[in-house]
PDB file of C-alpha atoms in Angstrom:
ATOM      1  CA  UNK A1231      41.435  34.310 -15.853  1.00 44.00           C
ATOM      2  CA  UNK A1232      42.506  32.893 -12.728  1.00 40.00           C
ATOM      3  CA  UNK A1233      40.259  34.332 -10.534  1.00 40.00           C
ATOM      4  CA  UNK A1234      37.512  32.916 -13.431  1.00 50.00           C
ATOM      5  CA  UNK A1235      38.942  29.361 -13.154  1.00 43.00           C
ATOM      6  CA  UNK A1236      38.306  29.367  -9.442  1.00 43.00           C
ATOM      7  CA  UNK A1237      34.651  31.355  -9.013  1.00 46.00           C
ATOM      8  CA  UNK A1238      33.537  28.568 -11.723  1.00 43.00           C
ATOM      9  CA  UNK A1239      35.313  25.348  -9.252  1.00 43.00           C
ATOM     10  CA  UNK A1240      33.651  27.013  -6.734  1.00 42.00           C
ATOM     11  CA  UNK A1241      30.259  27.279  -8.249  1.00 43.00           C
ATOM     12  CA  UNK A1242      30.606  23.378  -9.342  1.00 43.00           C
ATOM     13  CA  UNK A1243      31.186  22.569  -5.813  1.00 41.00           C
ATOM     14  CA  UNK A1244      27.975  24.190  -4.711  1.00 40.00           C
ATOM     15  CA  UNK A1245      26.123  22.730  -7.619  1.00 41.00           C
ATOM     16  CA  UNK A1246      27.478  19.353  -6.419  1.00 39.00           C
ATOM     17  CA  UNK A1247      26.776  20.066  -2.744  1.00 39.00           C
ATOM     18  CA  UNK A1248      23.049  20.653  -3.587  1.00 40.00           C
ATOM     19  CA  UNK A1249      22.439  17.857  -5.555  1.00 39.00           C
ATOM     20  CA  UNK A1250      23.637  15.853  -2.765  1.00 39.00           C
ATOM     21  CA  UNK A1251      21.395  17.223  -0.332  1.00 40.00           C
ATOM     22  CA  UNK A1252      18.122  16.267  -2.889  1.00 44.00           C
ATOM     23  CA  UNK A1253      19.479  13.012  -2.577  1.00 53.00           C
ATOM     24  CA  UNK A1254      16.494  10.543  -1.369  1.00 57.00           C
ATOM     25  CA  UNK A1255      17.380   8.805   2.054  1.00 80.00           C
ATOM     26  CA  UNK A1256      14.238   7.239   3.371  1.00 94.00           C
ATOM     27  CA  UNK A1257      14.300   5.165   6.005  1.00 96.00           C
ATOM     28  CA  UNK A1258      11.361   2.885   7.294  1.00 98.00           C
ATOM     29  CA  UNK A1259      10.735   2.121  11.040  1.00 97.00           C
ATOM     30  CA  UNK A1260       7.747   0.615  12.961  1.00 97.00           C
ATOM     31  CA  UNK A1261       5.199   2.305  14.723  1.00 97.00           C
ATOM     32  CA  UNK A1262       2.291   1.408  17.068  1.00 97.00           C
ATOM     33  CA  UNK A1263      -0.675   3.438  17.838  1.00 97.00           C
ATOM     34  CA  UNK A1264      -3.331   2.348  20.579  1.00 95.00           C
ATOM     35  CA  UNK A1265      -5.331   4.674  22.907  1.00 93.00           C
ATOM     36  CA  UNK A1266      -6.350   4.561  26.464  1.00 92.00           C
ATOM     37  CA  UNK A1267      -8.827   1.294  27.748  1.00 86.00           C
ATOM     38  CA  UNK A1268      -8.708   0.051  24.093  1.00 92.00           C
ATOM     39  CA  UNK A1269      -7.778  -3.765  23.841  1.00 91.00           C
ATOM     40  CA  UNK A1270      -9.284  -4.975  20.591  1.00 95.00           C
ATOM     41  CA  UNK A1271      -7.155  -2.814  17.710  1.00 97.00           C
ATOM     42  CA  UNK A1272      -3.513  -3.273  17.214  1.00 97.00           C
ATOM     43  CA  UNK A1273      -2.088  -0.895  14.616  1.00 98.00           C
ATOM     44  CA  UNK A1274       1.417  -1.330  13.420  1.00 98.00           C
ATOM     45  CA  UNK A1275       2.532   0.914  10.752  1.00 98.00           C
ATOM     46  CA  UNK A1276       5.921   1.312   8.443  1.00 98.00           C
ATOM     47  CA  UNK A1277       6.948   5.233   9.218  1.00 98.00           C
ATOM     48  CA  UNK A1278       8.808   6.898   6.398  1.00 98.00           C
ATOM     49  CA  UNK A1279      11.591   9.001   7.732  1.00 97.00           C
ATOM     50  CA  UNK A1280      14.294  11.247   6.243  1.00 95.00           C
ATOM     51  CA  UNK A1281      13.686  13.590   3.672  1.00 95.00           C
ATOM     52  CA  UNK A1282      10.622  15.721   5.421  1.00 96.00           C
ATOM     53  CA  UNK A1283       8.655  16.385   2.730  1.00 97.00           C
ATOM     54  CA  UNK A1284       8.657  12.972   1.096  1.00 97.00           C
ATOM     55  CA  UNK A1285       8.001  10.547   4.327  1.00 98.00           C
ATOM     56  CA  UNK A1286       5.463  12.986   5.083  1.00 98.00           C
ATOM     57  CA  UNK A1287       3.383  12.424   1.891  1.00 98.00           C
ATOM     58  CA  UNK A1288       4.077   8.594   2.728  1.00 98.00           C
ATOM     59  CA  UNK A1289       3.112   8.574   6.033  1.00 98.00           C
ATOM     60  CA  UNK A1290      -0.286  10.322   5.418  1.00 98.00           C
ATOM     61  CA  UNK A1291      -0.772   8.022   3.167  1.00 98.00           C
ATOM     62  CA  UNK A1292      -0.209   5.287   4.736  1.00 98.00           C
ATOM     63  CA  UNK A1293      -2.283   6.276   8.030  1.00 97.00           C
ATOM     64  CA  UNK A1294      -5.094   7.413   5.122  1.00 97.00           C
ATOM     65  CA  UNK A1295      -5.807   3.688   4.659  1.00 97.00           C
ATOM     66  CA  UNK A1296      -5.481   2.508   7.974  1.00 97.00           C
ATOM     67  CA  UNK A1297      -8.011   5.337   9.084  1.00 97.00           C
ATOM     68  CA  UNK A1298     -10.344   4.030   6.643  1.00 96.00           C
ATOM     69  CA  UNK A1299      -9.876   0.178   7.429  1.00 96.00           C
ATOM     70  CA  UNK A1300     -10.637   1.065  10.867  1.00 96.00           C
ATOM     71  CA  UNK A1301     -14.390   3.012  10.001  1.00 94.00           C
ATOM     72  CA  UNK A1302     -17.568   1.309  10.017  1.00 90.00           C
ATOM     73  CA  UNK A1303     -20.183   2.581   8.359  1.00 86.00           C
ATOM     74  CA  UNK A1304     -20.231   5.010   4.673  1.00 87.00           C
ATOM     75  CA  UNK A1305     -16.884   4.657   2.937  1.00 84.00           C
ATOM     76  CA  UNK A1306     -17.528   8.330   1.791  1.00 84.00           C
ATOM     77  CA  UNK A1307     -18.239   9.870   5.331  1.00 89.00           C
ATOM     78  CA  UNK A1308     -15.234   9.176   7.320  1.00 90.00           C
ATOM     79  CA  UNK A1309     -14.725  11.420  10.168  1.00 89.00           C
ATOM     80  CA  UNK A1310     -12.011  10.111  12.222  1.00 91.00           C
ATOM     81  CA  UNK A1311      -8.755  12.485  11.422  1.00 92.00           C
ATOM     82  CA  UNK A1312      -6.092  10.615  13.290  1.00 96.00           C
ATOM     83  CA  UNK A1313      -5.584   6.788  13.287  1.00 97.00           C
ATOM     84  CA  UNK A1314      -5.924   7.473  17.537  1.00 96.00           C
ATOM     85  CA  UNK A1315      -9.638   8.797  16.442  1.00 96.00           C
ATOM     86  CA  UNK A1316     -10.512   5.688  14.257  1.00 97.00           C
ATOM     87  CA  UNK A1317      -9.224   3.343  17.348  1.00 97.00           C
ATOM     88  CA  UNK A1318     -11.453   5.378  19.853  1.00 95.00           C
ATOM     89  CA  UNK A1319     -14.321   5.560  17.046  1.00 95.00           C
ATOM     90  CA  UNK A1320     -14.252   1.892  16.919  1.00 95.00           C
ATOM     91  CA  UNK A1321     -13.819   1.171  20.321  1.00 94.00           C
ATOM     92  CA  UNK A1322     -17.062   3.103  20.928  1.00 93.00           C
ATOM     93  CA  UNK A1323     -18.809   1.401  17.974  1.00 93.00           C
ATOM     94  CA  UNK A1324     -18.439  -2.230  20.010  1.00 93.00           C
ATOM     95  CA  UNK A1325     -19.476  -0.458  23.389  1.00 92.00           C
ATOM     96  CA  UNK A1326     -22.608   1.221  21.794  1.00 92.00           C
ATOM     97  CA  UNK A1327     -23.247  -2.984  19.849  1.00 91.00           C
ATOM     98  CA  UNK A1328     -22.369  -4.175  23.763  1.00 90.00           C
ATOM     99  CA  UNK A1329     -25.113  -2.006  24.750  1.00 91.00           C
ATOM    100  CA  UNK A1330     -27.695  -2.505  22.200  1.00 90.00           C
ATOM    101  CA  UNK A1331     -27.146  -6.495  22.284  1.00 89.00           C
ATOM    102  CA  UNK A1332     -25.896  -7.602  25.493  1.00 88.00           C
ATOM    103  CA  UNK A1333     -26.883 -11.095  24.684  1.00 88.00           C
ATOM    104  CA  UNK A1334     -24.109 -10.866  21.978  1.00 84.00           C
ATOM    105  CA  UNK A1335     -20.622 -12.436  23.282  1.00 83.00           C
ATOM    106  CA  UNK A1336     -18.511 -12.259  20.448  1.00 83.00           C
ATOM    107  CA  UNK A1337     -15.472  -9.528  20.624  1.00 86.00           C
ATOM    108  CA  UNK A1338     -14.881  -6.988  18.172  1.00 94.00           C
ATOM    109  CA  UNK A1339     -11.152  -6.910  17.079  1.00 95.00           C
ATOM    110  CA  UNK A1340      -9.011  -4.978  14.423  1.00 97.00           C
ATOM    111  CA  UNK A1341      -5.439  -5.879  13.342  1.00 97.00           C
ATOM    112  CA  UNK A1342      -3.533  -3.467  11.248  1.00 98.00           C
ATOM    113  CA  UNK A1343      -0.259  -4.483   9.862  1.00 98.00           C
ATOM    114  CA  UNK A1344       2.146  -2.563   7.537  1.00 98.00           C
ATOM    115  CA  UNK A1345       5.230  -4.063   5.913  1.00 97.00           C
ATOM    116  CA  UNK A1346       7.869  -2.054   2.994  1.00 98.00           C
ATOM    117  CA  UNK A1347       7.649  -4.961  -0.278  1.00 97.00           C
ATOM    118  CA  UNK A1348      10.413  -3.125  -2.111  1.00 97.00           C
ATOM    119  CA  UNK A1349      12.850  -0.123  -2.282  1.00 96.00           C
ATOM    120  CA  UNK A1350      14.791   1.430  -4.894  1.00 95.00           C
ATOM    121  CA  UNK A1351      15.603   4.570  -5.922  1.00 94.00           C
ATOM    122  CA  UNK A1352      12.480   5.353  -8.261  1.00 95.00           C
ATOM    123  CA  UNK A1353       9.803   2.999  -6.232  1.00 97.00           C
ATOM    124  CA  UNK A1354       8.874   2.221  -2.844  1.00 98.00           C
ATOM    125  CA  UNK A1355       5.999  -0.590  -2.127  1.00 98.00           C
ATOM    126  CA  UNK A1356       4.247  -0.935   0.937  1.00 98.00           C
ATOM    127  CA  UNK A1357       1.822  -3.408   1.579  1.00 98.00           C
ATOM    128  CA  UNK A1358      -1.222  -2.199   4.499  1.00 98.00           C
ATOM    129  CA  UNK A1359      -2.852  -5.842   5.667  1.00 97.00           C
ATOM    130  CA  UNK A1360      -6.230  -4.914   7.494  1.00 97.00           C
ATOM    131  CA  UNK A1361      -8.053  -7.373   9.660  1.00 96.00           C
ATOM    132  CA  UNK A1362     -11.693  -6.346  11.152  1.00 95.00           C
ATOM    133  CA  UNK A1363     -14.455  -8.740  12.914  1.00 93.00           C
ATOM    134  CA  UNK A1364     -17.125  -6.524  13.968  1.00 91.00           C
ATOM    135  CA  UNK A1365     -19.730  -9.745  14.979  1.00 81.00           C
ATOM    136  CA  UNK A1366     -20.271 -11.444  11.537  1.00 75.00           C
ATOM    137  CA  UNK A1367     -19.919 -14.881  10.351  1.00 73.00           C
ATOM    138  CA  UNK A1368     -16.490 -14.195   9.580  1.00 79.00           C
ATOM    139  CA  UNK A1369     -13.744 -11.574   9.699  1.00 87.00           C
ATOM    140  CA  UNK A1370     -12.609  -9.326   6.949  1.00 90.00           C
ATOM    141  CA  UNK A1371      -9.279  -9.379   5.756  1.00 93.00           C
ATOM    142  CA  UNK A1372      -7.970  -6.884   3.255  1.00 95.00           C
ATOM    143  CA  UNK A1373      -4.868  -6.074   2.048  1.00 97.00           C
ATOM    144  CA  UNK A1374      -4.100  -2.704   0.429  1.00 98.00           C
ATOM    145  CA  UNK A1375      -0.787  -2.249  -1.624  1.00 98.00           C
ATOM    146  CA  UNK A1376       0.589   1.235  -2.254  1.00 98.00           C
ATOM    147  CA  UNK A1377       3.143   2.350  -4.448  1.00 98.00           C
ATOM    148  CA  UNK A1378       5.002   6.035  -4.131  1.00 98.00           C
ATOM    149  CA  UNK A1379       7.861   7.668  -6.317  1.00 97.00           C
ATOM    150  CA  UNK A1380      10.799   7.499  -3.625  1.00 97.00           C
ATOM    151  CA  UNK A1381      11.989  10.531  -5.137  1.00 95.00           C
ATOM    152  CA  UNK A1382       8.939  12.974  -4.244  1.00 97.00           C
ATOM    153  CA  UNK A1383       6.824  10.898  -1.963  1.00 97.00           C
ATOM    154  CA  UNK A1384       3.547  10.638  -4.177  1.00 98.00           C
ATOM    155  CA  UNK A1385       1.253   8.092  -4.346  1.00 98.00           C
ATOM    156  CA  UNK A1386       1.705   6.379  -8.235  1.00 98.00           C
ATOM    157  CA  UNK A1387      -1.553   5.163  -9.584  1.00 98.00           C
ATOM    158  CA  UNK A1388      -1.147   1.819 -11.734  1.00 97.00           C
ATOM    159  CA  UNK A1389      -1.328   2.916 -14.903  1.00 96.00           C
ATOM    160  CA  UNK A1390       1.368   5.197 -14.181  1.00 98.00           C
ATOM    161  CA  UNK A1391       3.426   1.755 -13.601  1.00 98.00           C
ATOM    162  CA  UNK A1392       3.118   0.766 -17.193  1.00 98.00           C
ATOM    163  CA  UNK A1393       4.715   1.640 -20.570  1.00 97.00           C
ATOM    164  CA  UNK A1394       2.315   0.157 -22.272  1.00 96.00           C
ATOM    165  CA  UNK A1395      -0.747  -1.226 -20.142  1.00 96.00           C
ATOM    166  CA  UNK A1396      -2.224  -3.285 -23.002  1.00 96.00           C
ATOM    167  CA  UNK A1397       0.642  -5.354 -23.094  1.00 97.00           C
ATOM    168  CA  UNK A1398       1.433  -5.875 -19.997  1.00 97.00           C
ATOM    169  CA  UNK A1399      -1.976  -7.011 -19.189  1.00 96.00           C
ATOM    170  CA  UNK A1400      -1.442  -9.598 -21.991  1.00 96.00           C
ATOM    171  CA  UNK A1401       1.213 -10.900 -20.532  1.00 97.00           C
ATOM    172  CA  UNK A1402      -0.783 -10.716 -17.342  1.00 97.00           C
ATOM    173  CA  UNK A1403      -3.480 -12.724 -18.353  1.00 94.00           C
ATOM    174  CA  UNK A1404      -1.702 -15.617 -18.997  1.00 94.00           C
ATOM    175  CA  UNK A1405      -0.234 -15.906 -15.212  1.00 96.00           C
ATOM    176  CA  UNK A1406      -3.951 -14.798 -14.016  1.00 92.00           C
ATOM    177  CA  UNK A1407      -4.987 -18.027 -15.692  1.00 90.00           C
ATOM    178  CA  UNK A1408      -2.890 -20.558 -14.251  1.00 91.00           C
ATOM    179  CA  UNK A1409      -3.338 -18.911 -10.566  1.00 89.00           C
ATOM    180  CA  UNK A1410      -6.863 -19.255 -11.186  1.00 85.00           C
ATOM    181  CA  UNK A1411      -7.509 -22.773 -13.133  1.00 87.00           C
ATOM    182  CA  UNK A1412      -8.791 -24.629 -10.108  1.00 80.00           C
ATOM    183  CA  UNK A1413     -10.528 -21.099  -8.636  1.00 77.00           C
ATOM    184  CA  UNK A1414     -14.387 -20.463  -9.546  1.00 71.00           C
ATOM    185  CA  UNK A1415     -14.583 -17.113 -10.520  1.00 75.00           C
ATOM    186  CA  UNK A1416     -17.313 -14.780 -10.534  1.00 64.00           C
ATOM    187  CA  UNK A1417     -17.169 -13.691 -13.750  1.00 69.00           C
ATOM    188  CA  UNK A1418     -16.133 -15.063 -17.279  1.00 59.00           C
ATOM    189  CA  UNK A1419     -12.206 -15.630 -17.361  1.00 54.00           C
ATOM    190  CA  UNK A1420     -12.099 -14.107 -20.454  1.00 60.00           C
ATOM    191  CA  UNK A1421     -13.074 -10.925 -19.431  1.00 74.00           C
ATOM    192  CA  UNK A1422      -9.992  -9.968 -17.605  1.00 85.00           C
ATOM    193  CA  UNK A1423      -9.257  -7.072 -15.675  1.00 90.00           C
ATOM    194  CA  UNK A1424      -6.062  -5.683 -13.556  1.00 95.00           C
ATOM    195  CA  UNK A1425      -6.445  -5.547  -9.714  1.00 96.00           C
ATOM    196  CA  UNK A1426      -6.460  -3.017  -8.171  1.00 96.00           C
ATOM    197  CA  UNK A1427      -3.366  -3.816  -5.653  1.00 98.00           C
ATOM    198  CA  UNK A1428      -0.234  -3.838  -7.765  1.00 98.00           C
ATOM    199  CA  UNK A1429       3.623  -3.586  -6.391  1.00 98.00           C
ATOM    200  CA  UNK A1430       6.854  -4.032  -6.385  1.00 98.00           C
ATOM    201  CA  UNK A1431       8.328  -7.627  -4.470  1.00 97.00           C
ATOM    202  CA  UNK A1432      12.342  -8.885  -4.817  1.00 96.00           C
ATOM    203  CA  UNK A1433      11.022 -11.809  -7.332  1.00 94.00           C
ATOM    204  CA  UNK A1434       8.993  -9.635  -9.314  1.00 97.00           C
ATOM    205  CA  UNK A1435       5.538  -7.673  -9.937  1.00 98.00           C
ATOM    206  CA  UNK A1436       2.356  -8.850  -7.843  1.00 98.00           C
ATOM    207  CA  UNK A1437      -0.847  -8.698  -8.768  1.00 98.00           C
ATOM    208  CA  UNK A1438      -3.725  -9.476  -5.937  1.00 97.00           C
ATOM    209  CA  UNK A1439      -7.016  -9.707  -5.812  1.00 94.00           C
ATOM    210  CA  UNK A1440      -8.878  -9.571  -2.548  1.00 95.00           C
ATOM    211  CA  UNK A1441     -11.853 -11.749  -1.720  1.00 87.00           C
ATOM    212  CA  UNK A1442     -15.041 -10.939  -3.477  1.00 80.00           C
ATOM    213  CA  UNK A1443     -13.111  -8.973  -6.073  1.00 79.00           C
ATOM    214  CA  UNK A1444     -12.994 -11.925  -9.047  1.00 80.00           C
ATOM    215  CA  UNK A1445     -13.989 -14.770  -6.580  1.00 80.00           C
ATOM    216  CA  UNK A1446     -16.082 -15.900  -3.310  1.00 76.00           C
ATOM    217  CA  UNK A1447     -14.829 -15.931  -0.248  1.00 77.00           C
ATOM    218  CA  UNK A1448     -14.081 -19.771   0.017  1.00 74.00           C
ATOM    219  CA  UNK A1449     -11.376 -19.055  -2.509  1.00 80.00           C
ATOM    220  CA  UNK A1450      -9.840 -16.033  -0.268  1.00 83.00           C
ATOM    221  CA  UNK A1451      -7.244 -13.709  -1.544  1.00 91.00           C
ATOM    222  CA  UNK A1452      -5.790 -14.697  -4.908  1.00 91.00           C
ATOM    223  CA  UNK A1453      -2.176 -13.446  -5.789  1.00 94.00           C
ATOM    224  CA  UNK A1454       0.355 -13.880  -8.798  1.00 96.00           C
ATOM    225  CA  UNK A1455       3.916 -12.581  -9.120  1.00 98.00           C
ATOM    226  CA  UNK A1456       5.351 -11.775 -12.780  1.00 98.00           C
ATOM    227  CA  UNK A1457       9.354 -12.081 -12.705  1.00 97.00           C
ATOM    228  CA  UNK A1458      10.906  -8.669 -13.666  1.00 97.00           C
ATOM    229  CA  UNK A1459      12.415 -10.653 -16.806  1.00 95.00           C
ATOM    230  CA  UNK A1460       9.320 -11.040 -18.353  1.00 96.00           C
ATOM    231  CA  UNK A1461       7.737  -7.468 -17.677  1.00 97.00           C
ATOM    232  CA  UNK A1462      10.682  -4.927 -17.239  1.00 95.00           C
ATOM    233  CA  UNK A1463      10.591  -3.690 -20.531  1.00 96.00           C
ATOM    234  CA  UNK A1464       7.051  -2.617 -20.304  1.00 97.00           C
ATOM    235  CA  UNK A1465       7.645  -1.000 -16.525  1.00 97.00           C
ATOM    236  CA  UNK A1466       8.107   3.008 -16.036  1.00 97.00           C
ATOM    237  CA  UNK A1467       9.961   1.691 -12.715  1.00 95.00           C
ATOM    238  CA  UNK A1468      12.337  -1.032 -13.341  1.00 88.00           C
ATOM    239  CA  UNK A1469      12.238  -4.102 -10.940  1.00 85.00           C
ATOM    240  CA  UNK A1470      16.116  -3.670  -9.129  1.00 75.00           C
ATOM    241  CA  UNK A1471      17.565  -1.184  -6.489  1.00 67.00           C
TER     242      UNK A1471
END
């Protein structure tokens, strides 16, 4: 029996020393990416780091968007494999414009900026800010917000976020209405719809719409923030660490 007792601590041990090692411990760093003779795109980046196979799915996700804020041309046909790529794909974009319209003396320029909202256990935010001027009247400034399950690294859509998505989007609507009384929208205000950039912030959930998506451009980005008290209950991640 004795020999029992002890095979069965030793056995709990292991099971307790491999559930320790799943443990999630991701850590977040910055990283820069720029390529020879380039001077017009600056790309700074959160970089997941840790458990391999988690920050990788992060990271490639994260680099996903910024390779696609960084193309010009077909949303459906990028190319570029590598963020370095997309900065030497743009690059040579403006040189090929320089030659084409040498008359032209405005400078191309793309700013890419990451930052973590939130991290808990179940739910890490991470907003992707994306800056391009390729000649226009004006810049355009976008602002992508991903959410991934800290314990495996995938991306979570937004109605995986939700309980019960018809309620929450009442409850929604109500805050979409104030942060939009003195806005002019570009379609009814009672035909509301969830953005499509929702995450996690320390004061609560954020909804944000980015210019041209409910409004013109004179009214630029327009953002909300529901307090965890009045939403938790209808949240698959709850709002605390």
């Amino acid at each position: 029996m004795m020999y029992n007792k002890k095979s069965l601590l030793i056995i709990s041990f292991i099971f307790i020393a491999m559930a320790c090692k799943k443990e999630v411990n991701i850590t977040f760093s910055e990283i820069s990416f720029t390529t020879n003779n380039n001077s017009i795109v600056s790309v700074n980046l959160p970089n997941a780091s840790g458990n391999k196979d988690i920050s990788n799915l992060i990271n490639s996700e994260i680099q996903r968007v910024a390779i696609a804020a960084l193309h010009i041309g077909d949303p459906d046909n990028i190319t570029s494999a590598s963020i370095k790529e997309s900065i030497t794909a743009f690059s040579q974009e403006f040189e090929s414009f320089k030659n084409d319209f040498p008359e032209a003396n405005q400078l191309w320029e793309a700013q890419i900026d990451g930052d973590v909202m939130f991290e808990s256990k179940d739910i890490i935010s991470i907003a992707i800010t994306s800056y391009t001027n390729t000649g226009g009247a004006h810049g355009n400034l976008t602002i992508s917000i991903l959410n991934f399950n800290a314990k495996t690294g995938e991306r979570i859509t937004n109605t995986q976020l939700f309980k019960n998505e018809a309620a929450f989007k009442s409850v929604a609507k109500t805050y979409f209405n104030n942060a939009v009384k003195d806005k002019t929208l570009l379609f009814s205000d009672q035909t509301f719809t969830l953005p499509a950039n929702i995450g996690y912030s320390e004061d609560g959930l954020i909804l944000l719409y980015n210019t041209y998506e409910i409004a013109p451009y004179s009214s630029g980005i327009i953002e909300f923030t529901i307090p965890y008290t009045q939403i938790n209950a209808l949240l698959v991640f709850n709002g605390s660490h």
